Amino acid sequence: MTQVIGKPIKRKEDPKLITGHGQFTDDIKLPGMLFATMKRSRYAHAKIKRIHTAEALKLPGVMAVYTGKDVQDKIKPIRSIWLVPGCNLIPKDRIPLAVDKVNYAGEAVAMVVAESRYIAYDALELIDVEYEELPVVVDQEAALAEAAPVIYDDVPKNIAFTWKAGDVPEEVFINAEVVVKQRLVEQRVIANPMETRGAVASYNPGSGDLTIWCTTQNPHIHRITYADALGIPETKLRIIAPDMGGGFGAKIAVYTEEALVGLAAMQLKQPVKWVEGRQEHFLATSHARDQVITTELAGTKDGKILAIRAKNIANLGAYLSTMGAGVPTIDFGLMVTGAYDIPYAQAETIGVYTNTTPTDAYRGAGKPEASFQIERMINIFADKIGMDPVEVRKKNLVAKVPYTNAMGCNYDSGDYHGTLAKALEAIDYVGLKKEQEEARKNGRLLGIGISTYVELCGLGPSKVAGAIGFGGGLWENSSIRVHPSGKVTIFTGASPHGQGEGTTFAQVVADKFGIPLEDIEFVSGDTLIISMGWGTYGSRTTPVAGGALSIAADRIVEKAKIIAAHELGVPLEDVEFAKGIFSIKEQPDQQRTFKEIAWSANNAWNLPDGMEPALEGQSFFDPPDFVYPFGAHICVVEVDPDTGMVELKRYVCVDDVGRIINPMIAEGQVHGGLAQGIGQALWEQSVYSDKGQLLSGTFMDYAMPKARFFPMIESSFIESPSPVNPLGAKGIGETGTTAAPSVIVNAVIDALAPYGVKDLPMPLTPEKVWKAIHERSDGQ
Amino acid sequence: MIPTSFDYVRAASVPEAIQLLKNFNGEGKLIAGGHSLVPLMKFRITTPGTLIDISQIQELKGVSKEGGRLVIGALTTYAEALGDPLVAAHLPVLAEAIQKIADLQVRNKGTIGGNIAHADPAADLPALALALDAVVHITGEDGEERVPIQDFLFGPFMTALPETSIVTAVSFAIPPTEGKSTYLKYFHPASGYAVVGVAAVARKTADGVINHIRVGITGAGDCAFRAENVEKYLLGKTATLENISKAAQLAADEVDMGEDLFASSDYRRHLCEVYTERALRKVLL
Amino acid sequence: MAKKYPVQVKVNGKMKSAEVEPRLLLVHLLRDEFDLTGTHIGCDTSQCGACTVMLDGMAVKSCTILAIQADGAEITTVEGLGSREELHPIQQGFWEKHGLQCGFCTPGVMMAVNGLLQENINPSEAEIREALDGVICRCTGYQFIVKAVQHAAELIREQQSQPVSLENVTTRGDVS
């Protein structure tokens, strides 16, 4: 057996997906299955006066119509799981169906259950809801104003919380040679996985067992929450995440519709399916980012940064979503200093309720925001002191790891300067600067953008989870079952959905046991089969669940070795294990294969005294600390001065994500993250009217990145194993969304330097860029 | 999303389709490729009582040459037109434009007649139709009628098509062989429709005087239009950079510009000028 | 309840029939009536292309076609493109070059690619990216899809230059 870790192995997941035999939630078809649809509020803020359901109930094929009043004593509000302490948080839980008042356009007010999808949609039109409109507030800064409409009587000024971390003595700013300050907007974006949300619920009236298949990144968290909401024991609820068409954070949140179909299945005693349409997804699934960040940076004239303080006003939407409070506080605040050695740092966040769809995690969750503000501030600072932004980065980058930042985060491994040097070389920075100079002489607007980002991933030590108000642990569980034939099944509590752990975990185990990849199967996403686990998000699956996997595998090898020594009749220390063979040192012809030991362990005919039969290993791994992937990204853009269009010409990235198990999969993760990060920088935005209507509510208006928007990405890796988990992995899924927005914006602002443009808010749509040029040209 | 219920009937011929339209008395709607209609029906914006399927009427398919014009049957799909040898030989600019319409799958199903009859203000084809002096062939109760495209299109999703008539073909003037033509498009990044699309067809005399010029613009306003002031300015002048630049300034001077999330009316007007200038440079220099 | 009409189609080489309401979308006929759930639905505005199938040899979006209008047609879905045992070159390309992550958009993307490669067996990178205008993938950033298409095109060209295998696989997606 040759080693497979580090090899670009083709994915084991793919054959079923490329032949059309995946099983996604909407593919599930059960006998007698009914279909549910949700009547959603067309108003962003209104009192519900009456709901008329009689006409809908008369439609042949309609089995039931539920309103908020029908379900309010049957399903409890869905609690946020991250109650950040020390910030006077007033959580407003999502309620299954609005009762007295709707707080955002798209909030569900009634559910129809019918014999078919088509009838269920028809019935929605027959439900008449009488509303009394209330004043609407959609913008978080506007919501803080004196005269702003108040959404909840017990939430003055719509402030859900006021959070602060770190402290910068005022003298640092007063005495600083240079202070720069900038208001930066992380616009509202939508994760938009290609598969919308959906759920199928099936109830056994005899046993009282309820099964819900649904689109979730964390089935066990969903089970805890829905069992509580529905008032049934956790043991009577089975959550299954079948194949999933992406998540990107939007499927972390615990929503209400899945509980509603669970209730309907229990009451009607027939399976019930609900699947969002895309337009519905735009309204009903969490949005993200929407933070207004004002950052001040104090530094010296020669480019050393002394302090940073960021003030974030975060739009939470109408309810506190699952991780809604944690994202703009902990996830953001701890990383405001980025990859730089900055002695003082402070972060403050005000969380604000508005009449909009609740916001929650989206690929990176808080870290992209932190990275964006520091990386933009570095360039603004560089511009102020007339220094090349690369030089400013070199002067301030973390010099040596381990390094503890001003907020107490311990950057784990790698060479920050070396990574930057590699990226500069890859793109030929010196040559590029010359090319830019030439281009400018000819009136061409060439821009160079850079980011030397770092992110906090691999969530995380459970002690920290407790301290920061996270309503659960952040350890992970993996177990390995060795079958009598020597074939192996991996079970994990993480719940990957496209990231490829079915392959990478098999690679780990194949190397540990010296068996072929074909002998290994992978199971996740089923609360009945898998012991407790916390799910897939925050780039935690490989560092944490992979850590558990590695330990579990070692335990199996340890036991197998004892059995082999017993069978070979030698002391344990005389047995070696390599490439799937247990052999006696200096007598290599005396051996047992892994397969033989698997059979011995399972038949138990001749085990050492006191040893239990079978060959299974499990580990519940709680990492001692987080991991910190980092890297240097550089891009080249050209702006068309006549139209403001931005052409991305090159994008070079060098990422240190720790040990890489499958470089092909790793690179795919980088590309995908970059597409989303570049998408946020240039095209994507979720826009509301003043009345709270979502104006960008379809793929006709919300610009999802297309193939033709991108050049070939030039990606490479440096591998510095992390010391905090057995695999040395740091996580890779969120590098692109963390790095790319500032890289692109820095490049476009650089391209516009001849016009004196200092900043533009994302997305940098052509009109915005053109206007900036146009206004400056007119003024000259 | 799911359309509302409707009834369905297939028409085997043009007269049958017209008779059915008459019978349903305004409740019937024609469907061909369905790529303009079905999306509206899925959102329940359009809720026809009966769909009259004309997609099987063979006589409405195909391309023919009649004198100085190419006549394209209404049911000819974009893909069929794109692969047609007559189009390749006589109207390469149509092929150029079609390649910029929507995407590969939509081009396999959407039809030339459907596009024109739907009159989407951001559709590509109307700009080219205007620049190629297109004529819409209409058959109704009282026989056949030929309506110049400028008289056919008169507002967003509004045409001169009578309720009981159908578009049977669209004919395009074959541009003079010594001339040049082009279609330039600024794509909406989400929908793929034209934020602005400019079609230009021109010919110069041997000594460089412009003696034929047509400019059609789509996407910018609530209806595709001909930039007549541009044409007037250039006709009889020599094709210099300066003349082109001055003419382009007139591209949208008398037209109300549309506005949406992606592009304001000011920006659209500016884009009309930029794209007109670029198109003119391509066909005149 | 609206009147139903019979529809008969040949799907992946097999004759199938159903009684349908005129409003039934082709994608629902395939998924709900014929249990061919490999074809997916990712949007409601004909943008994402997850529902792309071959209809009479052409790549089309089955969410924008009424099932009744497909009466009499031949349809190939992803299930008919190739099997686990005998993958179509496009499927091979996507597997070998990591052209998919979650795999949800993939069936539609592969069918759109099938439409491209039928017309152009040696597409440039720009032509591939343009041919992907009618699909949205949120996972891959498209780079490995482009590589997958290039690889598939190469495999198809190789097969076509070898008369022996030409009989087995065509770019039309019908595996005989």
Short mmCIF file of C-alpha atoms in Angstrom, two decimals, chain A residues 454-630:
data_model
loop_
_atom_site.label_atom_id
_atom_site.label_comp_id
_atom_site.label_asym_id
_atom_site.label_seq_id
_atom_site.Cartn_x
_atom_site.Cartn_y
_atom_site.Cartn_z
CA VAL A 454 -5.65 35.10 8.75
CA GLU A 455 -8.80 33.44 10.06
CA LEU A 456 -9.91 31.61 13.15
CA CYS A 457 -11.20 28.13 12.33
CA GLY A 458 -11.59 24.60 13.58
CA LEU A 459 -14.21 25.46 16.17
CA GLY A 460 -13.08 24.75 18.79
CA PRO A 461 -12.34 23.99 22.42
CA SER A 462 -15.60 23.31 24.27
CA LYS A 463 -14.41 25.26 27.32
CA VAL A 464 -14.20 28.32 25.10
CA ALA A 465 -17.62 27.50 23.63
CA GLY A 466 -19.04 27.60 27.14
CA ALA A 467 -17.28 30.83 27.99
CA ILE A 468 -18.59 32.60 24.92
CA GLY A 469 -22.20 31.52 25.38
CA PHE A 470 -22.33 28.90 22.64
CA GLY A 471 -25.20 26.58 23.54
CA GLY A 472 -23.30 23.36 23.09
CA GLY A 473 -19.91 21.77 22.86
CA LEU A 474 -17.49 22.14 20.02
CA TRP A 475 -15.73 18.81 20.26
CA GLU A 476 -16.35 16.24 17.59
CA ASN A 477 -16.94 12.53 17.39
CA SER A 478 -15.65 10.03 14.87
CA SER A 479 -15.81 6.30 15.09
CA ILE A 480 -14.51 3.51 12.94
CA ARG A 481 -16.03 0.07 12.65
CA VAL A 482 -13.86 -2.74 11.29
CA HIS A 483 -16.13 -5.41 9.88
CA PRO A 484 -15.27 -9.14 9.98
CA SER A 485 -14.20 -9.00 6.34
CA GLY A 486 -11.71 -6.26 7.10
CA LYS A 487 -13.82 -3.64 5.37
CA VAL A 488 -14.28 -0.45 7.29
CA THR A 489 -17.05 2.08 7.95
CA ILE A 490 -16.32 5.58 9.24
CA PHE A 491 -18.99 7.42 11.23
CA THR A 492 -18.66 11.07 12.11
CA GLY A 493 -20.69 13.67 13.94
CA ALA A 494 -19.63 16.35 11.52
CA SER A 495 -22.00 16.59 8.60
CA PRO A 496 -20.17 17.38 5.38
CA HIS A 497 -22.26 18.30 2.35
CA GLY A 498 -20.02 18.61 -0.66
CA GLN A 499 -16.64 19.24 0.95
CA GLY A 500 -15.40 15.73 0.21
CA GLU A 501 -14.70 14.24 3.65
CA GLY A 502 -16.10 10.94 2.40
CA THR A 503 -12.85 10.80 0.49
CA THR A 504 -10.37 12.62 2.69
CA PHE A 505 -11.40 10.73 5.81
CA ALA A 506 -11.06 7.48 3.86
CA GLN A 507 -7.56 8.59 2.85
CA VAL A 508 -6.64 9.07 6.50
CA VAL A 509 -7.96 5.66 7.47
CA ALA A 510 -6.47 3.93 4.41
CA ASP A 511 -3.04 5.11 5.48
CA LYS A 512 -3.58 4.27 9.13
CA PHE A 513 -4.69 0.70 8.38
CA GLY A 514 -2.82 0.12 5.15
CA ILE A 515 -5.98 -0.89 3.35
CA PRO A 516 -7.35 0.17 -0.04
CA LEU A 517 -9.68 3.16 -0.28
CA GLU A 518 -12.30 0.91 -1.84
CA ASP A 519 -12.58 -0.94 1.47
CA ILE A 520 -13.75 2.16 3.32
CA GLU A 521 -17.24 3.63 3.55
CA PHE A 522 -18.28 6.89 5.16
CA VAL A 523 -21.48 7.69 7.04
CA SER A 524 -22.60 11.02 8.47
CA GLY A 525 -25.70 13.10 8.96
CA ASP A 526 -28.01 10.71 10.81
CA THR A 527 -28.72 11.18 14.49
CA LEU A 528 -29.85 7.59 14.92
CA ILE A 529 -26.64 6.10 13.56
CA ILE A 530 -24.14 8.66 14.77
CA SER A 531 -23.45 9.38 18.43
CA MET A 532 -23.50 13.03 19.36
CA GLY A 533 -21.74 15.47 17.08
CA TRP A 534 -21.82 19.19 16.45
CA GLY A 535 -21.78 19.47 12.69
CA THR A 536 -19.92 21.03 9.81
CA TYR A 537 -19.16 24.75 9.86
CA GLY A 538 -16.28 27.05 10.78
CA SER A 539 -13.84 24.86 8.85
CA ARG A 540 -13.99 22.41 11.74
CA THR A 541 -14.61 19.07 10.06
CA THR A 542 -11.06 18.09 9.15
CA PRO A 543 -9.29 19.67 12.14
CA VAL A 544 -11.78 18.47 14.77
CA ALA A 545 -13.71 15.47 13.38
CA GLY A 546 -10.57 14.48 11.48
CA GLY A 547 -8.67 14.70 14.75
CA ALA A 548 -11.18 12.34 16.35
CA LEU A 549 -10.86 10.05 13.34
CA SER A 550 -7.11 9.90 13.64
CA ILE A 551 -7.28 9.05 17.34
CA ALA A 552 -9.98 6.42 16.77
CA ALA A 553 -7.85 4.80 14.07
CA ASP A 554 -4.83 4.73 16.36
CA ARG A 555 -6.89 3.01 19.03
CA ILE A 556 -7.89 0.31 16.57
CA VAL A 557 -4.30 -0.23 15.46
CA GLU A 558 -3.26 -0.46 19.08
CA LYS A 559 -5.78 -3.19 19.81
CA ALA A 560 -5.09 -5.00 16.54
CA LYS A 561 -1.43 -5.01 17.36
CA ILE A 562 -2.08 -6.72 20.68
CA ILE A 563 -4.12 -9.38 18.90
CA ALA A 564 -1.37 -9.83 16.30
CA ALA A 565 1.29 -10.20 18.99
CA HIS A 566 -0.89 -12.74 20.74
CA GLU A 567 -1.40 -14.75 17.58
CA LEU A 568 2.25 -14.55 16.58
CA GLY A 569 3.24 -15.51 20.10
CA VAL A 570 5.64 -12.64 20.69
CA PRO A 571 5.68 -9.69 23.09
CA LEU A 572 3.84 -6.63 21.89
CA GLU A 573 6.99 -4.60 21.52
CA ASP A 574 8.30 -7.08 18.96
CA VAL A 575 5.42 -6.37 16.58
CA GLU A 576 5.66 -3.77 13.90
CA PHE A 577 2.78 -2.45 11.84
CA ALA A 578 3.30 -0.96 8.42
CA LYS A 579 1.30 -0.87 5.22
CA GLY A 580 -1.39 -3.12 6.51
CA ILE A 581 0.92 -5.85 7.81
CA PHE A 582 1.73 -6.78 11.41
CA SER A 583 5.09 -8.46 11.46
CA ILE A 584 7.72 -9.55 13.92
CA LYS A 585 10.80 -7.37 13.99
CA GLU A 586 13.70 -9.16 12.31
CA GLN A 587 11.36 -11.95 11.23
CA PRO A 588 9.32 -10.17 8.59
CA ASP A 589 8.01 -13.43 7.14
CA GLN A 590 6.08 -13.96 10.39
CA GLN A 591 3.07 -11.74 9.86
CA ARG A 592 -0.66 -11.11 9.99
CA THR A 593 -2.57 -8.84 7.66
CA PHE A 594 -4.98 -6.20 8.89
CA LYS A 595 -7.75 -8.23 7.28
CA GLU A 596 -6.76 -11.36 9.20
CA ILE A 597 -6.74 -9.50 12.49
CA ALA A 598 -10.14 -7.98 11.67
CA TRP A 599 -11.51 -11.49 11.37
CA SER A 600 -9.74 -12.67 14.53
CA ALA A 601 -11.07 -9.74 16.53
CA ASN A 602 -14.58 -10.36 15.30
CA ASN A 603 -14.65 -14.15 15.71
CA ALA A 604 -12.97 -13.87 19.11
CA TRP A 605 -11.84 -17.51 19.02
CA ASN A 606 -8.43 -16.70 20.34
CA LEU A 607 -8.15 -13.28 21.93
CA PRO A 608 -5.76 -12.34 24.73
CA ASP A 609 -7.27 -12.93 28.16
CA GLY A 610 -9.64 -10.17 29.19
CA MET A 611 -9.84 -8.54 25.80
CA GLU A 612 -13.29 -7.65 24.49
CA PRO A 613 -14.21 -8.89 21.03
CA ALA A 614 -14.71 -6.83 17.86
CA LEU A 615 -12.64 -4.04 16.41
CA GLU A 616 -14.13 -0.63 16.75
CA GLY A 617 -12.65 2.64 17.76
CA GLN A 618 -14.21 5.90 18.74
CA SER A 619 -12.90 9.25 19.83
CA PHE A 620 -14.55 12.34 21.14
CA PHE A 621 -11.91 14.91 20.35
CA ASP A 622 -12.01 18.30 21.97
CA PRO A 623 -9.20 20.36 20.48
CA PRO A 624 -7.02 22.34 22.88
CA ASP A 625 -7.29 25.45 20.71
CA PHE A 626 -8.50 26.89 17.42
CA VAL A 627 -6.57 26.73 14.17
CA TYR A 628 -5.51 29.73 12.11
CA PRO A 629 -5.27 29.29 8.35
CA PHE A 630 -3.63 32.25 6.67
#
